[in-house]
Coordinates of C-alpha atoms in Angstrom, one line a residue:
X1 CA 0.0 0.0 0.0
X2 CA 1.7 3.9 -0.8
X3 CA 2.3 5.6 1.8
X4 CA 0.1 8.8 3.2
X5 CA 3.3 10.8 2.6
X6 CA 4.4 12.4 0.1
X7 CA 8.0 11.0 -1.3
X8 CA 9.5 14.8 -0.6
X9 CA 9.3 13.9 2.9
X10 CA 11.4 10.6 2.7
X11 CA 13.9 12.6 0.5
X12 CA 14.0 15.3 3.1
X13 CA 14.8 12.9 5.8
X14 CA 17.6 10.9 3.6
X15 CA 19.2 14.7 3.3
X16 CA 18.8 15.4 7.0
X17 CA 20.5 12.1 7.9
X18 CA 23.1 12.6 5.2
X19 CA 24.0 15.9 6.4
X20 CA 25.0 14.7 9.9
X21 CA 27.3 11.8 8.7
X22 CA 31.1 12.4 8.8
X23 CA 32.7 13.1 5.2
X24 CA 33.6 10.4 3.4
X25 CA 31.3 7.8 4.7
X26 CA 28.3 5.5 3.3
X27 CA 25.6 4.0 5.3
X28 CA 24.2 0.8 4.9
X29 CA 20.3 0.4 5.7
X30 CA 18.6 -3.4 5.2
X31 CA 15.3 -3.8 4.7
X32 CA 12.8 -6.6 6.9
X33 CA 12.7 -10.1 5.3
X34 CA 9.7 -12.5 5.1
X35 CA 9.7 -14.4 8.4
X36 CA 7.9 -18.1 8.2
X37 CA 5.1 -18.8 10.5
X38 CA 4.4 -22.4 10.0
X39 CA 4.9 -24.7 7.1
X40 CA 4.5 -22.5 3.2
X41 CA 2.9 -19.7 5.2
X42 CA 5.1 -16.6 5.8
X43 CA 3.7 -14.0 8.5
X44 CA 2.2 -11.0 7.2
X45 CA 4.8 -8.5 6.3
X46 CA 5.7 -5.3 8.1
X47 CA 8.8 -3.1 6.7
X48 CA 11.4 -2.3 9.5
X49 CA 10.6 1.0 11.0
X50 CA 14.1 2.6 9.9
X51 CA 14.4 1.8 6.4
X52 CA 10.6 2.5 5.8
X53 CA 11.3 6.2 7.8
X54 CA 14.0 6.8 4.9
X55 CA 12.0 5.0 1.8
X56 CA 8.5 5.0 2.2
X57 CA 9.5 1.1 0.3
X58 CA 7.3 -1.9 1.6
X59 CA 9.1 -4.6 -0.3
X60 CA 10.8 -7.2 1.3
X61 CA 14.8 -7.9 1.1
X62 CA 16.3 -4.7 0.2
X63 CA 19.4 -2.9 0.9
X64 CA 20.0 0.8 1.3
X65 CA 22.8 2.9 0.7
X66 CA 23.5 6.5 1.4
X67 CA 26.8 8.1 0.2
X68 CA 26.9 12.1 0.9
X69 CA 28.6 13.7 -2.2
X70 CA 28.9 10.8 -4.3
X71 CA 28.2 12.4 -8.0
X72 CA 26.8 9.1 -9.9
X73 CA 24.2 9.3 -7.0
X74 CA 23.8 9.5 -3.0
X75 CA 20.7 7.2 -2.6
X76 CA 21.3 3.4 -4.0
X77 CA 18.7 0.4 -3.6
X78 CA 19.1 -3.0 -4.0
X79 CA 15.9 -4.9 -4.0
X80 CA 14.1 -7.8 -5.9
X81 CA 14.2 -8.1 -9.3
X82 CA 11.1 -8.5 -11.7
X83 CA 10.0 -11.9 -11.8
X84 CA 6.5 -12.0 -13.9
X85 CA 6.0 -15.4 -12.4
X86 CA 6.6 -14.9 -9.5
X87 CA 4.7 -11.9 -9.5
X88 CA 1.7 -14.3 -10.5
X89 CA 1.9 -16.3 -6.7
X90 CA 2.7 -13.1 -4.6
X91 CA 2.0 -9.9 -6.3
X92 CA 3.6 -7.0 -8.3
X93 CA 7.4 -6.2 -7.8
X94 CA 8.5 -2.2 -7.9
X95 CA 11.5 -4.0 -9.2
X96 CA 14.5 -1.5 -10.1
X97 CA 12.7 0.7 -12.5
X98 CA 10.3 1.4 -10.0
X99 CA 12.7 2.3 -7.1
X100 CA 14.1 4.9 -9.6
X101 CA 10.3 6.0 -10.9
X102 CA 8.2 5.9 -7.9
X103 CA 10.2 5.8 -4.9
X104 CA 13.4 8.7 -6.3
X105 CA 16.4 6.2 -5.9
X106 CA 19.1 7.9 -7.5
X107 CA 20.5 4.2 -9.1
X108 CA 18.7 0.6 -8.1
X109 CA 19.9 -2.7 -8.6
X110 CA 18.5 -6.3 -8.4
X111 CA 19.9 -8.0 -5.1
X112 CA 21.8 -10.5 -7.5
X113 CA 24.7 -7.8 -8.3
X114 CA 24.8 -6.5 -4.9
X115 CA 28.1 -8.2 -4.0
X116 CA 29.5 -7.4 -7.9
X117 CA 28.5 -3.8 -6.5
X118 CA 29.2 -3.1 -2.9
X119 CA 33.0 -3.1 -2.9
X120 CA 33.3 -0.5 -5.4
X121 CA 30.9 1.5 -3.5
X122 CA 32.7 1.2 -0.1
X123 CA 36.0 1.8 -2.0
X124 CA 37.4 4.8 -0.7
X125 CA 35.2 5.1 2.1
X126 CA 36.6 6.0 5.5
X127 CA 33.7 4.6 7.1
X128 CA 30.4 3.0 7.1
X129 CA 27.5 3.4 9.3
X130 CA 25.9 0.5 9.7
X131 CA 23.8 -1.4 12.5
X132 CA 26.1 -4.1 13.0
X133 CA 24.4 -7.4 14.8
X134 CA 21.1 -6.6 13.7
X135 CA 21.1 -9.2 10.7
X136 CA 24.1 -12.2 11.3
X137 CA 23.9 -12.9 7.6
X138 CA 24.1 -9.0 6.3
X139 CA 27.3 -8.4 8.7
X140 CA 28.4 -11.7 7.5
X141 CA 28.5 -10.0 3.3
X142 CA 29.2 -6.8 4.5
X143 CA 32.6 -8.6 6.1
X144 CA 32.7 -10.3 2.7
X145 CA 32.7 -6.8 0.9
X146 CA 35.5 -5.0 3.5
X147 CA 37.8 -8.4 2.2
X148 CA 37.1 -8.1 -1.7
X149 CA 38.5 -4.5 -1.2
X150 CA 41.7 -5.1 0.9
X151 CA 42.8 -8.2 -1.7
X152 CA 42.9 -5.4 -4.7
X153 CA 44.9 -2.8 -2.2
X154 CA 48.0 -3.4 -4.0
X155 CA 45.6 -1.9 -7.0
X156 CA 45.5 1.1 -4.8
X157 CA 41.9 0.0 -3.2
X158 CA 41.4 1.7 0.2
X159 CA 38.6 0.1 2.7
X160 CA 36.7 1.5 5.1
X161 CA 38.6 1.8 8.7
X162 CA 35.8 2.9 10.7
X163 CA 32.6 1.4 11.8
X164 CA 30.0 3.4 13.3
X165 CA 26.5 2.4 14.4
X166 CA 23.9 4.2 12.8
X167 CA 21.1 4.0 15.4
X168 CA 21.9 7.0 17.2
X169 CA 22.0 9.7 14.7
X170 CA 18.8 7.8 12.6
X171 CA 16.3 7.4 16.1
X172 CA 17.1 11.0 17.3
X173 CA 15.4 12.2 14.2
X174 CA 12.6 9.7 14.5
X175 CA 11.6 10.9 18.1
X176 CA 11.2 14.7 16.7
X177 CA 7.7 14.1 14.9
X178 CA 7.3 16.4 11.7
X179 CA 3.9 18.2 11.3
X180 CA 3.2 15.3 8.5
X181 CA 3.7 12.6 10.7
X182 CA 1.7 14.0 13.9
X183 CA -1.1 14.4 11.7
X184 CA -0.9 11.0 10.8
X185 CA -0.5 10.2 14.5
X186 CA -3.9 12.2 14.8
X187 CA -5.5 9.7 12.7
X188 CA -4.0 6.7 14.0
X189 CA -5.2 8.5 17.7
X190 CA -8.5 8.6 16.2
X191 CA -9.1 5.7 14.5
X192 CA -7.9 4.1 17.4
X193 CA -10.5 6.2 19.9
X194 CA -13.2 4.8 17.9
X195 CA -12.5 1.4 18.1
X196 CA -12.3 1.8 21.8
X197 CA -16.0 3.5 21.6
X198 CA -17.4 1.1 19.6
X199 CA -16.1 -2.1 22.1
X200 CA -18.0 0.3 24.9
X201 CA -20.9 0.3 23.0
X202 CA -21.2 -3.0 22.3
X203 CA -19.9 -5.3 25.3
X204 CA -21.8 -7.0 27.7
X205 CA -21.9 -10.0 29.7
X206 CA -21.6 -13.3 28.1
X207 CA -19.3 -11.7 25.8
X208 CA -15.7 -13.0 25.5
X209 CA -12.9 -11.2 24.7
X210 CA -11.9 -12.2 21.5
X211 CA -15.5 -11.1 20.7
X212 CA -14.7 -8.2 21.8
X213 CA -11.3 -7.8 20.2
X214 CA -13.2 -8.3 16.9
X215 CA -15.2 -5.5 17.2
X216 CA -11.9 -3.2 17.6
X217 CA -9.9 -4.7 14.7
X218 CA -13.1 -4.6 12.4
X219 CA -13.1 -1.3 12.7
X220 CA -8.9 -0.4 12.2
X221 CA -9.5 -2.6 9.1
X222 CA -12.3 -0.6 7.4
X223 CA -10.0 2.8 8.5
X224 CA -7.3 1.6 6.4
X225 CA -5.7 -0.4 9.4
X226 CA -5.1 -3.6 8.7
X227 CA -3.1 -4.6 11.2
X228 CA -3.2 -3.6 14.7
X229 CA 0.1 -1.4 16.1
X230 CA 0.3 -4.6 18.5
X231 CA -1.1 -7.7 19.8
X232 CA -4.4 -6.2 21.7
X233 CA -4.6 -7.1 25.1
X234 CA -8.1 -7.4 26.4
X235 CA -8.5 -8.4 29.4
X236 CA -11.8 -9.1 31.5
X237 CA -11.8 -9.5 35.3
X238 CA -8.4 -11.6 36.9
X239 CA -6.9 -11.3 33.6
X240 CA -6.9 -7.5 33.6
X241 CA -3.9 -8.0 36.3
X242 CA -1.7 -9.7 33.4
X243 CA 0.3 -6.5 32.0
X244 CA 0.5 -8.5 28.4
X245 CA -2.2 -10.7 28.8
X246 CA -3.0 -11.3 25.0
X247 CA -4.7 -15.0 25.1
X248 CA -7.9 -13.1 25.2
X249 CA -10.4 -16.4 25.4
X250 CA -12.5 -15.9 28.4
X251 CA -15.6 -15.1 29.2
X252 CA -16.9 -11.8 30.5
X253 CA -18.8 -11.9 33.5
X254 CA -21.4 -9.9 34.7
X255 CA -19.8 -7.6 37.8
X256 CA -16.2 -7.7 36.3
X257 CA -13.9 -4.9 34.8
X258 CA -12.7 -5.0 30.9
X259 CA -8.9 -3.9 30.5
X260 CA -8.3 -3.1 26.5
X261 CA -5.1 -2.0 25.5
X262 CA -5.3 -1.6 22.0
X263 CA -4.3 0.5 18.3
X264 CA -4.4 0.6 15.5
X265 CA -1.3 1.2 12.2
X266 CA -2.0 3.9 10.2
X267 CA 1.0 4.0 7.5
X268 CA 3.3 2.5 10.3
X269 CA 2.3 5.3 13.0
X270 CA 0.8 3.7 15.8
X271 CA -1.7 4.3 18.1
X272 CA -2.0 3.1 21.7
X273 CA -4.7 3.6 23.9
X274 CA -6.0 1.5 27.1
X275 CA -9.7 2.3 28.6
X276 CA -11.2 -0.2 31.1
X277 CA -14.8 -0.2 31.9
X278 CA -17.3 -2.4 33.3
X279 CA -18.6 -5.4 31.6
X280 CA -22.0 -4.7 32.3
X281 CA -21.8 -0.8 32.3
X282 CA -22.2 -0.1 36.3
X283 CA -19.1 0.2 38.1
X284 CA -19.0 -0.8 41.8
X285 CA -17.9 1.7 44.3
X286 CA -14.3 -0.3 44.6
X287 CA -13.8 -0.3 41.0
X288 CA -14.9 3.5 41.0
X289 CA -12.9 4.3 43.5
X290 CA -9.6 2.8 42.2
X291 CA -10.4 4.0 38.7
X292 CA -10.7 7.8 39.7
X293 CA -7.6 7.3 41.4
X294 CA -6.1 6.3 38.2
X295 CA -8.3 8.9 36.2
X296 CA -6.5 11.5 38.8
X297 CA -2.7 10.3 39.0
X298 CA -3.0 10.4 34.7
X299 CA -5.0 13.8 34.0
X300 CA -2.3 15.3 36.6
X301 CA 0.6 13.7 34.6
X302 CA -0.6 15.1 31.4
X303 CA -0.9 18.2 32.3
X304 CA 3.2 18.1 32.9
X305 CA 3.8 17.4 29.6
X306 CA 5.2 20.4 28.1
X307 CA 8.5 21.4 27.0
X308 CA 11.1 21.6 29.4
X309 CA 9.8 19.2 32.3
X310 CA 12.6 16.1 32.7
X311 CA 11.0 13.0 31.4
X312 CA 11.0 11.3 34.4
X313 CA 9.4 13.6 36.6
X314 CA 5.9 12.9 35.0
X315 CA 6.6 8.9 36.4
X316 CA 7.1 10.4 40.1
X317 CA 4.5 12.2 39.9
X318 CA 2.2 9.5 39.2
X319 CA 3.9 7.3 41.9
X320 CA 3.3 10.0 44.4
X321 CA -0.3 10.3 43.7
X322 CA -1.1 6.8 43.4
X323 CA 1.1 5.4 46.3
X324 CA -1.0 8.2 48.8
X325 CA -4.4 7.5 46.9
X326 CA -3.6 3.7 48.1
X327 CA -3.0 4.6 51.7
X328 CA -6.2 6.4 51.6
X329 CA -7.8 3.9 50.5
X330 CA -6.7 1.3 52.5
X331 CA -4.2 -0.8 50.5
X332 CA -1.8 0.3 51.7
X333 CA -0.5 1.8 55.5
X334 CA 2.4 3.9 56.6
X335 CA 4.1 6.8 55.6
X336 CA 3.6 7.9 52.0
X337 CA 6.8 9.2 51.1
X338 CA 8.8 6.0 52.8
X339 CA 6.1 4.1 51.1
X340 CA 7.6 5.7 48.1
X341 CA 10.9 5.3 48.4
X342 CA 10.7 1.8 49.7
X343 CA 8.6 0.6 46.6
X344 CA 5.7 -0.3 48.2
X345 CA 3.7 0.9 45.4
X346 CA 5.3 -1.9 43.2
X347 CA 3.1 -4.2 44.4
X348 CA 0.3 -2.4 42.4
X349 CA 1.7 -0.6 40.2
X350 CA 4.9 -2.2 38.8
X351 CA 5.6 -0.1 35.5
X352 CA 6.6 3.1 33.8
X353 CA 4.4 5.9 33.1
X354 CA 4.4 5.6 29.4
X355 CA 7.0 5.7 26.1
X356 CA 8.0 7.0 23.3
X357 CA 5.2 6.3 20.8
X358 CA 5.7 6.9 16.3
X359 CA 6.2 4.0 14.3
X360 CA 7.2 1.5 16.7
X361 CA 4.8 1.4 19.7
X362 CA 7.9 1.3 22.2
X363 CA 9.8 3.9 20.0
X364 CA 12.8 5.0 19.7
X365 CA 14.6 7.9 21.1
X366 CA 17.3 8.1 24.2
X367 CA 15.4 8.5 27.4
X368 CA 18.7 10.3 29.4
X369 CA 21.2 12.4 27.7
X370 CA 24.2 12.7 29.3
X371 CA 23.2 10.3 32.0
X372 CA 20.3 13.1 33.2
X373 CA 17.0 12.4 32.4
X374 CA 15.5 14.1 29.4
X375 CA 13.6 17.1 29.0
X376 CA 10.6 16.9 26.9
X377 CA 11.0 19.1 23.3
X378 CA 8.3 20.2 21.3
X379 CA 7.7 16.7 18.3
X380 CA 8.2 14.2 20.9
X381 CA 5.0 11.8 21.3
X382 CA 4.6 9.9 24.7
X383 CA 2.0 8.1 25.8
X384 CA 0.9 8.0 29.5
X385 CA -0.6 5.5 31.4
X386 CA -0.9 4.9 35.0
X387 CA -2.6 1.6 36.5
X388 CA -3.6 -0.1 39.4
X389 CA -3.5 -3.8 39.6
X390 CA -4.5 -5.5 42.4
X391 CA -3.6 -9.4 42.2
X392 CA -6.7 -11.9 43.2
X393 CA -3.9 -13.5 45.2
X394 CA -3.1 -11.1 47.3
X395 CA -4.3 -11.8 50.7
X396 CA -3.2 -8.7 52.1
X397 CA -6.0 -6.9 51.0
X398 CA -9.4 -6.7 51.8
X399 CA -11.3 -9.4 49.5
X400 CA -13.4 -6.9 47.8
X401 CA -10.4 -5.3 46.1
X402 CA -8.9 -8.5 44.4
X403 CA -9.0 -8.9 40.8
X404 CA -9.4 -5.3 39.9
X405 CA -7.1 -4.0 37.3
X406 CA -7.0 -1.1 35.7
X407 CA -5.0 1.2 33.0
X408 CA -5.7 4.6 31.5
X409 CA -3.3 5.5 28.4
X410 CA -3.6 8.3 26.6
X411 CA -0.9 9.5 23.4
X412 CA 0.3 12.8 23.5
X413 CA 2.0 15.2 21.5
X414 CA 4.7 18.0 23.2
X415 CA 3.7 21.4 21.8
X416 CA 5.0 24.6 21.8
X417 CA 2.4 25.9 23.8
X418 CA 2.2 22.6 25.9
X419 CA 0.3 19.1 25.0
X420 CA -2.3 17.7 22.5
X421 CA -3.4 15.0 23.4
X422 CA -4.2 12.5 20.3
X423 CA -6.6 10.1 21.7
X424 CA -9.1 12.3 23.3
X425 CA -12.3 11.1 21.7
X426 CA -12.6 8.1 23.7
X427 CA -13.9 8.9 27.1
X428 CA -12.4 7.7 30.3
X429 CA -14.6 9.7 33.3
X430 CA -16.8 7.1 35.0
X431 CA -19.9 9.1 34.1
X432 CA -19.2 9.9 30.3
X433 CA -18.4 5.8 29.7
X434 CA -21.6 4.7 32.2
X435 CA -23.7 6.7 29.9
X436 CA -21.9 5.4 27.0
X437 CA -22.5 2.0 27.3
X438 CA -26.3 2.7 28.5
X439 CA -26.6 3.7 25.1

């Protein structure tokens, strides 16, 4: 499927990354492979995150190479040749032609002459960046290309000295979202936010969760979302205290919390959004009370999100809240802030705030800089999500407390002026999703 964005973009992004190398280098950037998932049947394919970023190209097995100032060309693909039968059993090929017509490749290749190829273009290099270890048999060729060049050195060949890994210079553009990509991160928020409204609107007990999943992923795939930006977890009752509970088979009882955790793809920007309700639309006044304290802890967190506040200062934040909103409740007893710095709070709420969010749901993008936590920049997207999980075997809470668990996740965009949040169409106040699902 063609990407939302116009091809301008990814050539502005191959410029930006190219201005930033050292002179005198080339980068080498591979492309996903088909992966098998059981006997003839490969799993569906999704591009990697970088190479799409720099090619828009969905293709499988394909290698990229950048080389600043080169004049036959600075952007070079290898992919798949045509293959008309082939074609026939798996569909239409861009092939070379293509890379060079629809995608701007400066000079494309099939992969068979990539080793013919590759030691004349790292001739003369002084250094290549290059994830090395990300793909055993690509560092195994790209070791075979290095040795082609050093047995003609007598004919004046000169190989690359340097190696340098090319994640850090390629993510740190990737966590500053352009104005094109957060407006596809709108949509993906949207699309997303939907799908969550329409499970509200239709669950109730007797229900099971992958009933309930279907309803979300039927409507991402009539939005132009085929897949899902991960597994969705949804979660009814005990199974809404499993983090990445995914098997999603049970039943939904009548009484019991629903934990979804769920978004959609939209040109490989994801969304990510968990609501959790109650199965039959009532919540009970221990539910309601742990949910507002999650409601609380996240709508405070959010409103830190603006540029200049250290990342990790929204996470203690929601600790703080949480930890004293669980002595006030009852779950837990003593001091707040030893409870704090003792961990207490663990025992319901056992993981970050949220993440980086774009086209990996876990995105890239250093947390610390300089071993201090970051500060928050206008284009970064993070998503925040506070829970409260309390285990059904935990005997050292009251019995009408086990077996609640609940998450609120937002994704939100730092602005200028402060925060957008991108999923707000999907409501998460107790009285906006009772009178939801009363219809």
């Amino acid at each position: 499927m063609k990407s939302l964005l116009a091809q301008s973009v990814f050539a502005e992004r191959r410029q930006r990354l190219m201005a930033q190398m050292k002179p005198h280098s080339i980068a080498i950037i591979p492309s996903a492979q088909l992966a098998p998932r059981n006997r003839d049947v490969d799993y569906a394919f999704r591009q990697d995150s970088d190479f799409y970023y720099l090619t828009g190209f969905d293709e499988p097995d394909a290698v990229m190479v950048l080389i600043p100032g080169r004049e036959e060309g600075e952007y070079v693909v290898f992919c798949q040749d045509r293959d008309p039968e082939m074609e026939i059993w798996h569909g239409y090929r861009a092939g070379p032609e293509g890379l060079k017509s629809e995608y701007c490749a400066d000079q494309a290749h099939p992969n068979g002459l990539i080793d013919n190829e590759m030691p004349s273009l790292l001739d003369g290099c002084e250094r290549i960046y290059y994830a090395i270890g990300c793909d055993e048999s690509l560092d195994a060729q790209v070791r075979g290309w290095l040795n082609a060049i050093r047995a003609h050195a007598r004919q004046g060949a000169v190989p690359p000295t340097e190696m340098v890994m090319l994640d850090h210079l390629l993510h740190e553009m990737r966590l500053f979202k352009s104005e094109d990509e957060a407006e596809l991160m709108r949509q993906a928020g949207e699309i997303s936010a939907q799908g969550h409204v329409r499970a509200m609107q239709v669950c109730k007990p007797g229900m099971t969760e992958y009933q309930l999943e279907a309803e979300i992923t039927h409507h991402f795939a009539v939005n132009r979302c085929r897949q899902a930006a991960y597994p969705s977890i949804v979660g009814g009752g005990d199974n809404a205290c499993v983090l990445h509970y995914t098997e999603n088979a049970e039943v939904l009882n009548d009484g019991d919390l629903v934990l979804i955790d769920a978004g959609c793809e939209l040109d490989y920007y994801a969304g990510d959004i968990t609501r959790t309700f109650p199965v039959n639309g009532k919540f009970s006044e221990e539910q309601k009370a742990l949910y507002q304290l999650v409601l609380d802890t996240q709508e405070a967190c959010i409103e830190l999100v603006k540029p200049g506040t250290p990342w990790n200062e929204v996470h203690d934040l929601s600790v703080e809240i949480i930890t004293r909103g669980l002595v006030e409740l009852g779950l837990l007893k003593g001091d707040v802030e030893e409870l704090v710095e003792n961990g207490a709070y663990r025992e319901f709420y056992m993981h970050r705030v949220g993440h980086w969010l774009g086209m990996d749901v876990h995105d890239v993008g250093d947390y610390k800089v300089d071993g201090k936590w970051r500060l928050l920049e206008p284009g970064m997207v993070m998503t925040v999500e506070p829970g409260i999980y309390v285990s059904p075997f935990n005997d050292k809470v009251e019995e009408r407390w086990r077996g609640i668990g609940i998450r609120i996740e937002d994704d939100v965009l730092v602005t200028e002026a402060g925060h957008e949040v991108l999923t707000a169409s999907v409501p998460k106040r107790v009285d906006e999703i009772e009178a939801l699902m009363a219809g």
